Every structure is written in C-alpha cells, then in structure tokens.
XYZ file of C-alpha atoms in Angstrom:
687
model
C 86.893 87.094 91.275
C 88.197 89.222 88.908
C 90.844 91.168 90.250
C 90.128 93.808 89.017
C 86.152 94.062 89.847
C 87.208 96.227 93.060
C 89.103 98.977 92.950
C 91.230 99.921 95.670
C 92.775 102.978 96.904
C 96.076 101.543 98.218
C 97.649 98.126 98.115
C 99.463 97.421 101.121
C 102.491 95.247 101.693
C 101.972 92.154 101.038
C 101.691 89.832 103.890
C 104.426 87.282 104.606
C 105.794 84.729 106.405
C 106.928 85.453 110.450
C 109.529 83.702 112.348
C 108.787 83.875 116.266
C 112.600 85.243 117.079
C 111.036 88.939 115.578
C 108.938 89.192 119.369
C 108.702 92.536 120.567
C 106.617 94.258 122.134
C 104.293 96.764 120.558
C 104.575 100.521 120.406
C 102.339 103.283 122.031
C 99.926 105.223 119.271
C 100.813 107.794 118.021
C 98.930 111.444 117.470
C 98.331 112.212 113.279
C 96.707 115.246 112.094
C 94.952 114.968 109.127
C 97.083 118.667 108.077
C 100.452 118.718 110.436
C 102.567 122.135 109.466
C 105.219 119.977 111.033
C 105.295 117.488 108.345
C 105.740 120.489 105.845
C 109.078 121.617 104.159
C 108.642 125.222 104.181
C 111.942 125.446 102.282
C 110.226 124.370 99.004
C 108.389 126.001 96.754
C 105.508 124.038 96.441
C 105.022 125.885 93.268
C 108.603 123.648 92.153
C 107.695 119.976 94.697
C 104.258 120.400 95.970
C 104.776 116.541 97.523
C 108.387 117.765 99.382
C 107.175 120.658 100.573
C 103.899 119.380 102.038
C 105.683 115.640 102.818
C 109.486 117.025 103.199
C 109.152 116.671 107.250
C 107.506 113.343 107.536
C 110.050 111.805 104.917
C 112.752 113.148 106.873
C 111.029 111.992 110.425
C 110.107 108.942 109.375
C 112.788 106.456 108.296
C 111.582 103.235 106.865
C 111.003 100.725 110.067
C 113.125 96.980 108.780
C 110.322 95.046 108.872
C 108.941 97.565 105.746
C 109.120 97.636 103.148
C 107.968 100.585 102.155
C 106.289 103.307 104.740
C 103.701 106.284 104.558
C 100.716 107.603 106.732
C 98.395 104.284 105.597
C 101.376 101.798 106.874
C 100.929 105.227 110.323
C 97.441 103.621 110.526
C 97.291 100.097 109.855
C 100.198 100.237 112.475
C 97.980 102.503 115.257
C 94.519 99.576 114.331
C 96.450 96.824 115.146
C 97.440 97.914 118.624
C 93.776 98.172 119.048
C 93.183 94.542 117.417
C 95.850 93.216 119.486
C 94.416 95.174 122.441
C 90.690 93.067 121.096
C 92.310 89.757 120.764
C 94.429 89.529 123.725
C 91.278 90.249 125.855
C 89.184 86.894 123.471
C 91.763 84.692 123.885
C 92.163 85.282 127.582
C 88.923 83.257 128.118
C 86.861 83.039 130.380
C 83.296 81.751 130.231
C 81.414 84.989 129.375
C 83.310 85.788 126.343
C 80.778 85.593 122.911
C 80.390 82.933 120.182
C 82.821 85.394 118.504
C 84.856 86.250 120.731
C 85.893 82.504 121.118
C 86.336 82.050 117.823
C 88.833 85.296 117.373
C 90.196 84.791 120.397
C 91.017 80.889 119.860
C 92.319 82.051 116.230
C 94.469 83.927 117.516
C 95.988 82.546 120.887
C 96.424 79.891 118.101
C 98.494 81.581 116.025
C 100.306 82.654 118.141
C 101.576 79.142 119.594
C 104.713 79.554 117.821
C 106.117 76.590 119.871
C 103.171 74.441 119.312
C 103.137 74.959 115.370
C 107.066 74.377 115.404
C 106.456 70.980 117.362
C 103.747 70.066 115.439
C 106.808 69.970 112.689
C 105.198 68.597 108.400
C 103.233 66.176 110.943
C 100.453 68.568 109.471
C 100.672 68.485 106.011
C 101.454 64.778 105.308
C 98.188 64.100 105.022
C 97.936 67.456 101.854
C 100.922 65.458 100.851
C 100.085 62.338 100.966
C 96.965 63.071 99.276
C 98.884 64.749 96.249
C 101.113 61.700 96.559
C 98.399 59.029 95.715
C 98.366 60.216 92.142
C 97.724 57.293 90.118
C 96.098 59.009 87.108
C 95.699 62.111 85.322
C 91.850 61.981 85.443
C 92.524 61.947 89.405
C 93.245 65.492 89.143
C 89.739 67.235 88.430
C 88.623 65.571 92.122
C 92.157 66.614 93.544
C 92.036 69.835 92.197
C 88.319 70.356 93.311
C 89.700 69.445 96.858
C 92.893 71.564 97.057
C 89.710 74.530 95.887
C 88.005 73.756 98.413
C 91.254 74.853 101.013
C 92.188 77.948 99.388
C 95.001 76.422 97.492
C 94.817 78.139 93.570
C 96.857 75.159 91.693
C 96.158 74.680 87.774
C 92.828 77.460 87.390
C 91.212 79.803 90.036
C 86.720 79.975 89.972
C 84.945 81.780 92.228
C 81.192 82.888 91.239
C 81.166 85.870 90.163
C 78.414 88.861 88.931
C 77.804 88.713 85.787
C 78.603 91.046 83.646
C 75.058 91.130 81.262
C 73.223 90.664 84.288
C 74.743 92.260 88.074
C 71.529 91.114 89.248
C 72.196 86.994 88.736
C 75.707 85.496 90.413
C 77.802 83.011 87.677
C 80.218 80.536 88.079
C 83.301 81.655 86.951
C 87.105 79.378 85.901
C 90.763 82.498 85.066
C 93.817 81.361 85.616
C 95.410 80.828 88.345
C 98.225 82.828 90.337
C 102.143 82.003 89.155
C 104.538 82.106 91.995
C 106.211 85.249 90.667
C 103.844 88.268 90.767
C 102.869 89.025 87.410
C 103.625 87.319 83.933
C 106.552 89.297 82.341
C 108.952 88.163 85.390
C 108.928 84.701 83.299
C 109.947 86.282 79.806
C 111.888 89.278 80.560
C 115.646 88.694 79.679
C 116.971 91.374 81.269
C 119.607 90.235 83.425
C 117.714 91.930 86.294
C 115.083 89.518 85.543
C 116.621 86.818 84.810
C 119.027 86.761 88.422
C 115.482 87.263 90.172
C 114.457 84.121 87.431
C 117.240 82.553 89.114
C 116.832 83.588 93.068
C 113.357 82.269 92.755
C 114.361 78.593 92.299
C 116.760 78.977 94.083
C 113.946 79.892 96.735
C 111.574 77.010 95.568
C 114.236 73.748 95.917
C 115.108 75.208 98.645
C 111.641 74.662 99.621
C 111.396 70.860 98.214
C 114.470 70.921 99.637
C 112.342 71.334 103.868
C 110.191 69.069 102.452
C 112.435 66.782 102.978
C 114.308 66.153 99.646
C 117.752 65.356 98.688
C 119.659 67.977 97.134
C 119.461 67.415 93.565
C 116.217 66.322 94.179
C 114.824 69.350 94.968
C 117.123 71.709 92.439
C 115.087 69.060 89.658
C 111.954 69.483 91.023
C 111.603 73.115 91.189
C 113.140 73.450 87.452
C 109.946 71.925 87.585
C 107.744 74.490 88.717
C 109.517 77.159 87.413
C 108.716 75.330 83.726
C 105.430 74.624 83.912
C 104.841 77.969 85.252
C 106.395 80.016 82.181
C 104.235 77.785 80.054
C 101.184 78.445 82.319
C 102.316 82.348 82.051
C 102.627 82.283 77.646
C 98.892 81.218 77.922
C 97.385 83.795 80.700
C 96.676 87.745 79.785
C 99.018 90.505 81.048
C 98.040 92.425 84.545
C 97.402 96.108 80.623
C 95.594 93.202 79.048
C 93.068 92.117 82.404
C 92.964 95.837 82.624
C 89.890 95.842 79.558
C 86.423 93.955 81.526
C 86.269 92.599 77.534
C 88.905 90.058 77.659
C 87.506 88.307 80.477
C 83.510 87.675 79.882
C 83.384 84.920 77.209
C 79.908 83.518 78.191
C 80.751 79.767 77.147
C 77.619 76.254 77.741
C 79.873 74.056 81.078
C 79.148 70.625 78.071
C 80.382 72.463 75.594
C 83.876 74.163 77.296
C 84.526 70.296 78.654
C 84.911 69.099 76.449
C 87.144 72.057 74.458
C 89.570 70.688 77.569
C 89.376 66.951 76.836
C 92.790 67.172 79.168
C 91.136 67.978 82.681
C 87.064 67.269 83.265
C 85.208 70.602 84.135
C 81.961 68.510 85.307
C 83.606 66.927 87.402
C 85.620 69.989 88.732
C 82.440 71.487 89.844
C 81.100 68.691 90.689
C 83.837 68.223 93.456
C 83.747 71.227 94.578
C 79.744 71.322 95.119
C 79.038 74.254 91.785
C 76.439 71.530 90.408
C 73.891 72.067 89.025
C 75.517 74.184 86.694
C 74.603 75.061 82.834
C 77.228 78.474 81.925
C 80.079 79.628 82.973
C 82.654 82.605 82.628
C 85.726 81.405 81.264
C 87.754 84.567 81.697
C 90.233 84.069 79.491
C 89.881 80.777 77.142
C 93.033 80.853 75.166
C 94.712 79.882 78.574
C 93.096 77.252 79.337
C 93.281 75.853 75.535
C 97.064 75.813 76.876
C 96.445 74.648 79.886
C 95.351 71.882 78.274
C 97.786 71.302 75.985
C 99.747 71.086 79.316
C 98.021 68.350 81.027
C 98.663 66.245 77.530
C 101.596 66.503 77.295
C 103.584 67.703 80.650
C 104.286 63.775 82.961
C 102.048 63.444 86.097
C 104.605 63.331 88.209
C 106.346 66.548 87.356
C 102.476 66.799 87.405
C 102.789 66.025 91.555
C 106.282 68.614 91.953
C 104.378 70.981 90.750
C 100.873 70.863 93.268
C 102.698 70.435 96.001
C 104.501 73.555 95.204
C 101.150 75.476 94.945
C 100.424 74.001 98.437
C 102.738 74.577 100.170
C 102.793 78.465 98.345
C 99.339 78.932 99.045
C 99.543 78.153 103.306
C 100.047 80.770 105.602
C 103.585 81.512 107.098
C 101.739 81.569 110.830
C 100.534 78.099 109.789
C 103.690 76.743 108.972
C 107.266 76.146 110.430
C 109.344 78.505 111.390
C 112.319 77.613 108.536
C 110.029 76.693 105.942
C 108.656 80.503 107.246
C 111.511 82.039 107.288
C 111.931 79.973 103.371
C 108.827 82.615 102.828
C 109.901 85.604 103.812
C 113.655 85.744 102.770
C 112.062 85.366 99.206
C 108.914 87.678 98.871
C 109.999 89.593 101.992
C 114.041 90.126 101.623
C 115.199 88.929 97.562
C 111.414 90.675 95.949
C 110.158 93.688 99.022
C 114.100 95.102 99.956
C 112.914 94.226 103.973
C 115.525 93.734 105.378
C 113.617 91.691 108.954
C 110.804 90.101 109.276
C 107.709 91.602 111.204
C 106.358 90.542 114.511
C 104.349 87.702 115.434
C 101.218 89.615 116.627
C 101.799 91.805 113.332
C 101.101 88.387 112.019
C 98.045 87.139 113.991
C 96.189 89.927 114.234
C 96.063 90.972 109.907
C 95.929 86.647 110.545
C 92.751 86.865 112.585
C 91.221 89.673 110.359
C 92.142 87.546 107.469
C 89.540 85.058 108.790
C 87.242 86.373 111.042
C 87.053 89.994 109.681
C 83.529 90.921 110.685
C 83.328 89.333 114.278
C 86.680 91.387 115.397
C 84.736 94.509 113.349
C 82.284 95.172 115.316
C 84.483 95.470 118.274
C 86.964 97.567 116.680
C 83.646 99.180 115.905
C 82.351 99.705 118.669
C 85.921 101.203 120.135
C 86.242 103.637 116.659
C 83.542 104.318 115.298
C 80.622 106.520 116.973
C 76.941 106.471 114.864
C 78.389 110.925 114.825
C 81.702 109.554 112.745
C 79.167 107.936 110.363
C 77.181 110.476 109.076
C 79.458 112.901 109.182
C 81.250 110.965 106.031
C 77.831 110.753 105.538
C 77.319 114.070 104.382
C 80.769 114.530 102.966
C 80.358 111.864 100.282
C 77.157 113.386 99.994
C 78.586 117.068 98.670
C 81.464 115.209 96.444
C 78.697 113.340 94.800
C 76.543 116.108 94.475
C 80.061 118.467 93.582
C 80.431 115.786 90.018
C 76.875 116.040 89.247
C 77.654 119.828 88.935
C 80.782 118.785 87.308
C 78.890 117.157 84.713
C 76.291 119.743 84.071
C 79.286 121.759 83.120
C 82.018 119.607 80.643
C 81.605 120.987 77.140
C 83.151 117.113 75.604
C 80.491 115.341 76.903
C 76.839 115.307 74.476
C 73.797 115.999 76.278
C 73.179 112.060 75.981
C 76.296 110.402 77.127
C 75.834 113.449 80.330
C 72.326 111.706 81.317
C 72.873 108.828 81.325
C 76.387 109.646 82.998
C 74.028 111.724 85.663
C 71.572 108.093 86.660
C 75.151 106.205 86.458
C 75.881 108.699 89.273
C 72.553 108.498 90.891
C 72.587 105.489 91.694
C 75.849 105.182 93.282
C 75.627 103.427 97.184
C 77.832 104.186 99.651
C 78.716 101.432 102.450
C 80.096 103.882 105.302
C 82.394 102.409 107.901
C 80.770 98.642 108.304
C 77.838 96.114 107.055
C 74.073 97.093 107.573
C 74.034 92.992 108.275
C 77.470 91.229 110.086
C 79.037 87.079 108.607
C 77.586 84.338 110.422
C 80.632 82.671 111.648
C 78.366 80.103 113.320
C 79.234 77.521 111.003
C 83.339 77.999 111.426
C 84.849 75.365 114.167
C 87.940 77.210 115.561
C 90.347 75.001 117.553
C 92.377 76.518 120.404
C 96.145 75.329 119.884
C 96.023 73.883 115.873
C 97.052 76.875 114.420
C 96.600 74.732 110.885
C 93.633 73.139 111.243
C 92.427 77.214 111.798
C 93.268 78.411 108.866
C 92.390 74.918 106.500
C 89.300 74.972 108.177
C 88.448 79.021 107.516
C 89.881 79.317 103.923
C 87.340 76.023 103.027
C 84.299 78.026 105.420
C 85.576 81.144 102.734
C 85.867 78.852 99.218
C 81.680 77.631 100.254
C 80.368 80.523 101.207
C 81.910 82.377 97.963
C 80.575 78.783 95.459
C 77.187 79.174 97.210
C 76.688 82.473 95.924
C 76.649 80.460 92.085
C 73.221 80.760 90.996
C 71.842 82.769 93.316
C 70.959 87.119 93.573
C 73.170 89.445 94.171
C 74.317 90.167 97.915
C 74.365 93.991 97.538
C 74.597 94.498 101.591
C 77.404 92.462 100.739
C 81.240 93.465 102.300
C 84.545 92.432 100.115
C 87.000 94.152 103.415
C 86.681 94.254 106.642
C 85.949 96.758 108.766
C 89.354 97.438 110.514
C 90.797 98.402 107.106
C 92.699 100.992 105.369
C 91.547 101.389 102.341
C 88.902 101.918 100.680
C 86.936 100.923 96.711
C 84.787 100.758 94.774
C 83.052 97.872 92.884
C 81.555 98.684 89.321
C 78.890 96.314 89.078
C 78.120 96.707 92.534
C 78.238 100.459 91.621
C 78.961 101.613 95.859
C 81.465 102.875 97.046
C 82.967 101.134 100.408
C 85.169 102.915 103.354
C 85.126 100.767 105.860
C 85.389 102.280 109.254
C 89.491 101.703 109.436
C 90.691 104.314 107.487
C 88.067 106.714 108.459
C 90.516 108.331 110.907
C 92.625 110.098 111.189
C 94.735 111.331 109.019
C 92.285 110.929 106.873
C 89.153 111.353 107.946
C 89.953 114.368 111.372
C 86.832 115.132 113.354
C 89.190 118.206 115.198
C 89.520 120.071 111.737
C 88.578 122.217 109.801
C 86.708 121.405 107.163
C 89.299 122.496 105.044
C 91.620 119.006 105.808
C 89.106 116.893 106.120
C 87.481 117.388 102.532
C 91.041 117.689 101.550
C 91.094 114.669 102.737
C 89.121 112.190 103.089
C 87.140 114.655 100.667
C 90.278 113.443 98.075
C 89.832 109.645 98.565
C 85.918 109.637 98.303
C 86.333 111.465 95.357
C 88.760 108.366 93.829
C 86.133 105.610 94.588
C 83.148 107.556 93.068
C 85.883 108.307 89.855
C 85.909 104.383 89.696
C 83.099 104.651 88.768
C 83.856 107.083 84.759
C 87.303 105.832 84.044
C 88.321 103.484 82.209
C 87.460 100.722 82.925
C 84.252 101.769 84.558
C 83.195 103.368 82.624
C 81.918 100.061 80.517
C 79.495 99.414 83.464
C 76.018 101.424 83.721
C 74.539 102.569 86.650
C 72.787 98.762 86.734
C 76.317 97.649 86.728
C 75.841 95.819 83.817
C 78.642 95.506 81.718
C 77.090 97.753 78.157
C 78.683 100.817 76.435
C 76.383 103.769 76.986
C 78.304 106.702 75.346
C 77.672 108.056 72.214
C 81.048 106.851 69.482
C 82.014 110.664 69.495
C 82.164 110.941 73.377
C 82.882 107.932 73.445
C 86.181 109.176 71.468
C 86.976 112.387 73.342
C 87.495 110.800 76.867
C 90.092 108.441 75.206
C 91.769 110.349 73.620
C 91.509 113.029 76.774
C 92.826 110.050 79.090
C 95.478 109.355 76.358
C 96.951 112.982 77.837
C 97.301 110.811 81.158
C 99.390 107.231 80.345
C 101.930 109.665 78.588
C 102.014 111.779 81.495
C 102.671 109.406 83.766
C 105.050 106.925 81.536
C 107.536 110.350 81.663
C 107.857 109.887 85.447
C 110.859 108.068 86.321
C 110.319 105.509 89.921
C 113.828 104.420 89.961
C 116.776 103.666 88.854
C 115.691 103.845 84.891
C 112.095 101.701 85.353
C 109.233 104.381 84.708
C 105.498 104.403 85.197
C 103.192 102.171 83.473
C 100.899 104.824 82.484
C 98.810 101.851 80.947
C 98.240 100.714 83.379
C 97.454 103.032 86.322
C 95.873 104.773 83.706
C 92.319 103.787 85.973
C 94.301 104.991 89.598
C 95.636 107.701 88.006
C 91.910 108.753 86.794
C 90.237 108.635 89.442
C 92.937 111.154 91.128
C 92.492 113.604 89.573
C 88.924 113.712 89.521
C 88.627 112.574 92.544
C 90.532 115.677 93.565
C 88.625 118.211 92.092
C 85.515 117.301 93.008
C 86.622 117.202 96.965
C 87.723 121.355 96.082
C 84.466 121.493 94.388
C 82.193 120.240 97.235
C 84.821 122.465 99.762
C 84.268 125.310 98.035
C 79.853 124.579 98.146
C 80.346 123.442 101.297
C 82.644 127.111 102.631
C 80.479 129.497 101.072
C 77.139 128.374 102.653
C 79.570 128.750 105.541
C 80.718 131.854 104.494
C 83.758 131.144 105.188
C 87.531 133.921 104.078
C 88.917 131.887 101.829
C 91.462 134.756 101.623
C 92.329 134.105 105.458
C 95.421 132.883 106.653
C 95.110 130.092 109.246
C 96.484 129.949 112.297
C 99.624 128.057 113.224
C 98.058 124.714 113.889
C 96.720 125.547 109.740
C 100.638 126.625 109.377
C 99.088 129.801 108.177
C 97.418 128.552 105.050
C 94.147 129.717 103.416
C 91.958 127.271 103.649
C 92.651 127.098 100.011
C 95.830 125.949 100.726
C 95.091 123.469 103.467
C 93.497 121.546 101.955
C 95.824 120.236 98.591
C 98.452 119.724 101.709
C 95.903 117.986 103.432
C 95.615 115.835 100.184
C 98.982 116.246 99.761
C 100.622 115.114 103.316
C 97.750 111.451 103.570
C 99.912 110.572 100.571
C 103.257 111.642 102.646
C 105.712 107.573 102.393
C 109.238 106.087 101.996
C 109.647 103.325 100.416
C 112.364 100.913 98.917
C 114.449 101.092 95.684
C 112.732 96.529 94.845
C 109.268 97.413 96.591
C 109.249 100.183 93.867
C 111.091 98.379 90.797
C 108.173 95.440 92.232
C 105.119 98.314 92.178
C 106.016 99.438 88.808
C 105.493 96.049 87.251
C 102.374 94.747 88.811
C 100.925 97.062 90.928
C 98.377 99.883 89.289
C 98.764 102.622 91.596
C 101.390 104.634 91.053
C 103.928 105.773 93.260
C 102.743 108.027 96.356
C 105.062 111.440 95.006
C 103.620 110.672 92.069
C 99.832 110.665 92.609
C 100.687 113.707 94.411
C 102.910 115.956 92.042
C 101.179 114.364 88.593
C 97.787 114.890 90.103
C 98.520 119.142 90.443
C 99.840 119.512 87.731
C 96.458 119.477 86.024
C 94.063 121.522 89.032
C 94.671 125.161 88.444
C 93.085 125.141 91.715
C 95.678 124.467 92.860
C 98.321 126.481 91.255
C 96.145 129.965 92.144
C 96.299 128.891 95.455
C 99.765 128.963 95.211
C 99.980 131.756 92.840
C 102.514 129.009 90.365
C 103.114 130.596 87.537
C 103.152 128.894 84.602
C 105.962 127.022 83.123
C 107.204 125.993 86.788
C 107.208 122.500 87.610
C 103.236 121.989 88.978
C 102.380 124.883 86.639
C 102.545 122.720 83.420
C 101.676 125.045 80.229
C 99.520 122.025 78.886
C 97.083 120.378 81.146
C 94.979 117.250 81.201
C 91.165 117.098 81.791
C 88.183 114.482 81.635
C 86.310 115.554 85.561
C-alpha cells in the first residue's frame, strides 16, 4: 500500500546483509528506566540546550556500536527484545514432538536462517531457476506474466501492486498500482549534480557491477549492465514523485476503469498482470501516479528486451533478503547499503538478522510467545488508561482553541471519539497454517513467506476492511497511526522501559509513553491526517478559514525546522518532516495536559522536588526529562545525511529541542527567561 498511509513514531536502520563471520555471543540485557538521572548532564542549562541536559550523560556513556549506524534508547530496547526473541527461537529450534505448529514454523525458520554453511554450500543454485526464468523471456509481451510471478514472491520490479483501503470508502479494500522502489533511496539521488551525489552514484554503479560479476558475468559485461540499470532507474525516477510530493494524499489517489487504464499502456497488459497475480475480477483500481505509468509505458517501448532482462536480474537480487543468499552477495549488499550509505563499519551478527527475518515472516506466531513473557494484562490496562487520559486531554484542548470554528471543532471531536486504540497485540492472531517452512531451506522459506504475504494481501481486494488487523508484530519497538483505519497502534514491544515503566511515577510515564500516545493521536490531525474524516474517508471537513489558519500555523513549524542544521551544511527538510514535527509538538502538549489532570486528581504536589531516584526534579521537570531521555541517541554523519534526504522524522535532538521551545509549560517548569535558546519570543502553536 502507499507508504505514507501509516505514520510511524520512529524508523530504525535498514536491515542489511550479514555474513556468518560476524557471529558474536549475545550480551546480557540492560536495566533501563524511563527517567534515569545518571543519563543527564546537569552542568548544562536546560534553558540553553535541553537535549544535552537530558541526554548528555547517555551520549557520553553509549558510543555507537560498530554494527550500528545510529544508536539510541530505541536501539537499546530493540537489543533487549531481540535477546528475548532469540531465547524463544532457540528453544523452538531445538525441536521436539511437543512443539505446536507455530513453534515448528518459527523454530525451523530461524534454524534454517542460522545454517550459514547450508546457504553457502547451495550457492547460486536456488537462485538459478529465477534467473533462468528471466533469461527465457522471448518478447516484451511476456513481461506481464513474469512481473506477476516476481510480485508473487515479493519482488517489486516495474511497479508496486497490492491492496489498499479506498480513499473514498474506507470500509472497502481495492487494488492499487504505484511507482516502484529503486536501488537508491529516493529520486533525488538520481538527479542531484553536487559532487557528493555524483560520487555516490558512481559507488552505486560499482556496487551493481560487483553484484553482476558475482552472478557470473565478465567484468566488462557486468560494468555495461550496471550502467543499463542506472540509466533505467534514472528514467523511472524522473517519472516518480518525490518523498515530499508523496506526503499529499490527493497526489496518490486516481481511480481508473481497468479497461481504460489498460488501453493507456499498450506496452504492458495490466489485464494480463492482474489475471496472473489472481487479482481478477477487478473493474477499477487506484493508479496512484498516472504520470509514472505513462512514462513507464514509453520506456518499455523504447528500451530493448535485453536491457529489461538486465534490469529484472538486478531487481531480483536487490529485493531478495541477504540471509538467504550466499555470503559473497550478502556481504556486497552490506558494503554498499551499510558502509557507504549508512556509515556502519561492521555487519550485524547473524543471530540478530535471523531474529529480525523470523519476526518479519512470522511476526504474530513469534509475537504470541513474546507477549506471554513480556506484556501482562495489567500492563495493557494501564496503557489503555494512559491512552484514554491523553484522548480526553485532546478533547479539552480542541474545545479551547481560539482559531478553530465551532463547525470544525464538532467534526474534530467526532473524529477523536472514533479513534480505535490497539494496545499490545491483536485480538485475533494470524493463521499461518498454509505457510510451509522447511528446515534447512532458508532460500525457499523466504520465498514461501513472501508469497504467503503477497497472497494474503491480494486476497483482500474487493473485500470489506478488517479493522482488527495489525500492521506491526507485537515485539516491534515502534507505534503508528493509520488515517484510513483511524486507529493508533502500540505493540507490546515498545510498552517496556524506557518508554513505559510500571515502577516509576505518573509524571515519568506521561512524559515518556504518554507523549508517544499523544504523538500518534496528533497524526490524525496533522497536515495529512486532517484530510481524512472519522470514518477514514478522504474528505475535507474543515471550513476554508480554519484550513487557512492551520496551514499558516503549520508553515511556522516548517520554517522553524528548516533552520536546523543536521550535518555539515545540510538542513532539516521542514516540509518532509512536517507531519512528524506536528505530532511531536501536539503529542507532548497533550501528554502534559493529561498528566496535569491525573496529578490533580491524585493530589500530587507539583512544586515538591523528587528524591535522588528522580534527580531532585519536580514532577513537571520529571515529565519533560522523561520525554527528552527517550530520544537520547548517537548518529553517524552518513546516517544523518541519509535521514535528511529520506526520513520523515527529524534528527532526535531536534525532536526534543525543536518541540520544547514551543511549549510555555516547559519554560515555566525550568524557569527559562524569554530570549534564551529554549524560550524564544515567538513560538509555533497549533494544538
């Protein structure tokens, strides 16, 4: 489905190729707290640099591991969760007649992934039938059938295809075609002319050349084929929307009659493609980017079949997971995407990648066991109470807005009351009974898992939307909001310290996980989410005057973040990060309002300084430090640069300092004087 639809709290590093040689023992889990005074730097004035005040100690104590491009509090919790999952998987992999069907699948999937010797011994043999299928193409008329086959095993070649909720009727699933994802992260990487971009493209071509050479081509042919890939991807990028342009929902919704759309692309039969992926009958579909398909049609006509075969061989290798490929291909993938793009010096250990691969393929089967160990009904109930408190705070906040009319307020409150809360894990677990997992067949397991997911997705087309479905597995350290589902999702994985800490006071939990809840809730009312109503339909429910007011206030946030320098002379992209910045700003304010209400009901003395456990901070200060500390992070410059070009989230230090500067509640908590860096005279306000 279109990538922008689900708004995530956090995007982690790419999962990259890891060879067997990187085996290391697991490190013991660390004890983390949502607020830890030892992680602060009290020598810094919080009114000058709050991020450094809250996180300075953590930054000094936690250098980036060699197998990471960035490392933060999210990373620490991911590490701890992976240790838990590793223990679960090793027990399941040990075998035994008492294993349940799901335990057999997750255990054998993990064991197969870990069997590096078998993967290397097989070499290119499992891959050869796929390469032969591409080589056997005798005419362009056969491209729809081959593209359908590749799509069925999770390989996006010429375009992406799948199901999505209908923008105009969020109760129904429809078919959708969209631009493809390319070898470089975003279309600007193909178009920019500065020295850094030119150098990176040259490194990319060298990488693709080495991939073709590893597939058996001569050095000369591999270099020629790599240039073909770059030329075709550059053309496809020119037809594509940028990541900023894709943030506008209207740019991604163009319902078309299938017969009419098919006749507009004489170089490619979409009727044949849909038949072969078993998506028919379909009368109409969403052509997310008509200009892309017009360009693709022309490119298919003007480019030789041999050039397309070259491109398809690359697309195949690019989309296959490294854990299923022999070590040389796996390492080559890491060397470019890990070292060059992300600045990551070393590859991750094999077991970490195999844990992630198993979670990706069988997340809810693995998640069932994880939840039993790590997330109690009491945790779920307390998180739900926090969520309802933040939602109630938003209701009160909407009522007091002086810039929004009564008519728009009524629609906003209607949408707020319709938000569904998904906490911890799904009510109904996914059925994996039709997915065959064979011990010792890592390559086949990956293909079958991808095919299972593709088939599951395509089967949704023409059916009512399942509003109970989750898009993340329970162990995931993240959270999201879906504007079409109008729901907020908090997997059990993130509802652990240092985000949710049942041992600490309300001020800490509202500042930490409460701000996460507020963040996701605010996404329903950010520049994208506000374009969908309470039922999830793409509809304008704002008066023109209110819409103008919102845009002007959002522009203030765009301009503020445009002024932040992330690395070298590269500034944060205020338009790309607008939705996340609005969610951070609104989320923290809502969490604070919710905490004030909770503290008043509990009779908390908000002026009383806390114990040494809380650094002698007042409850208000505890709230803000807990918020700041969940963003503590160290980042390599390469990863910062990549993130500025591709990530809709601002760098962590700006997600802290850029937010608190706009909250007078923060300035009062730390007695900041107007004019200090964290207390500017002019603030951006929306919610």
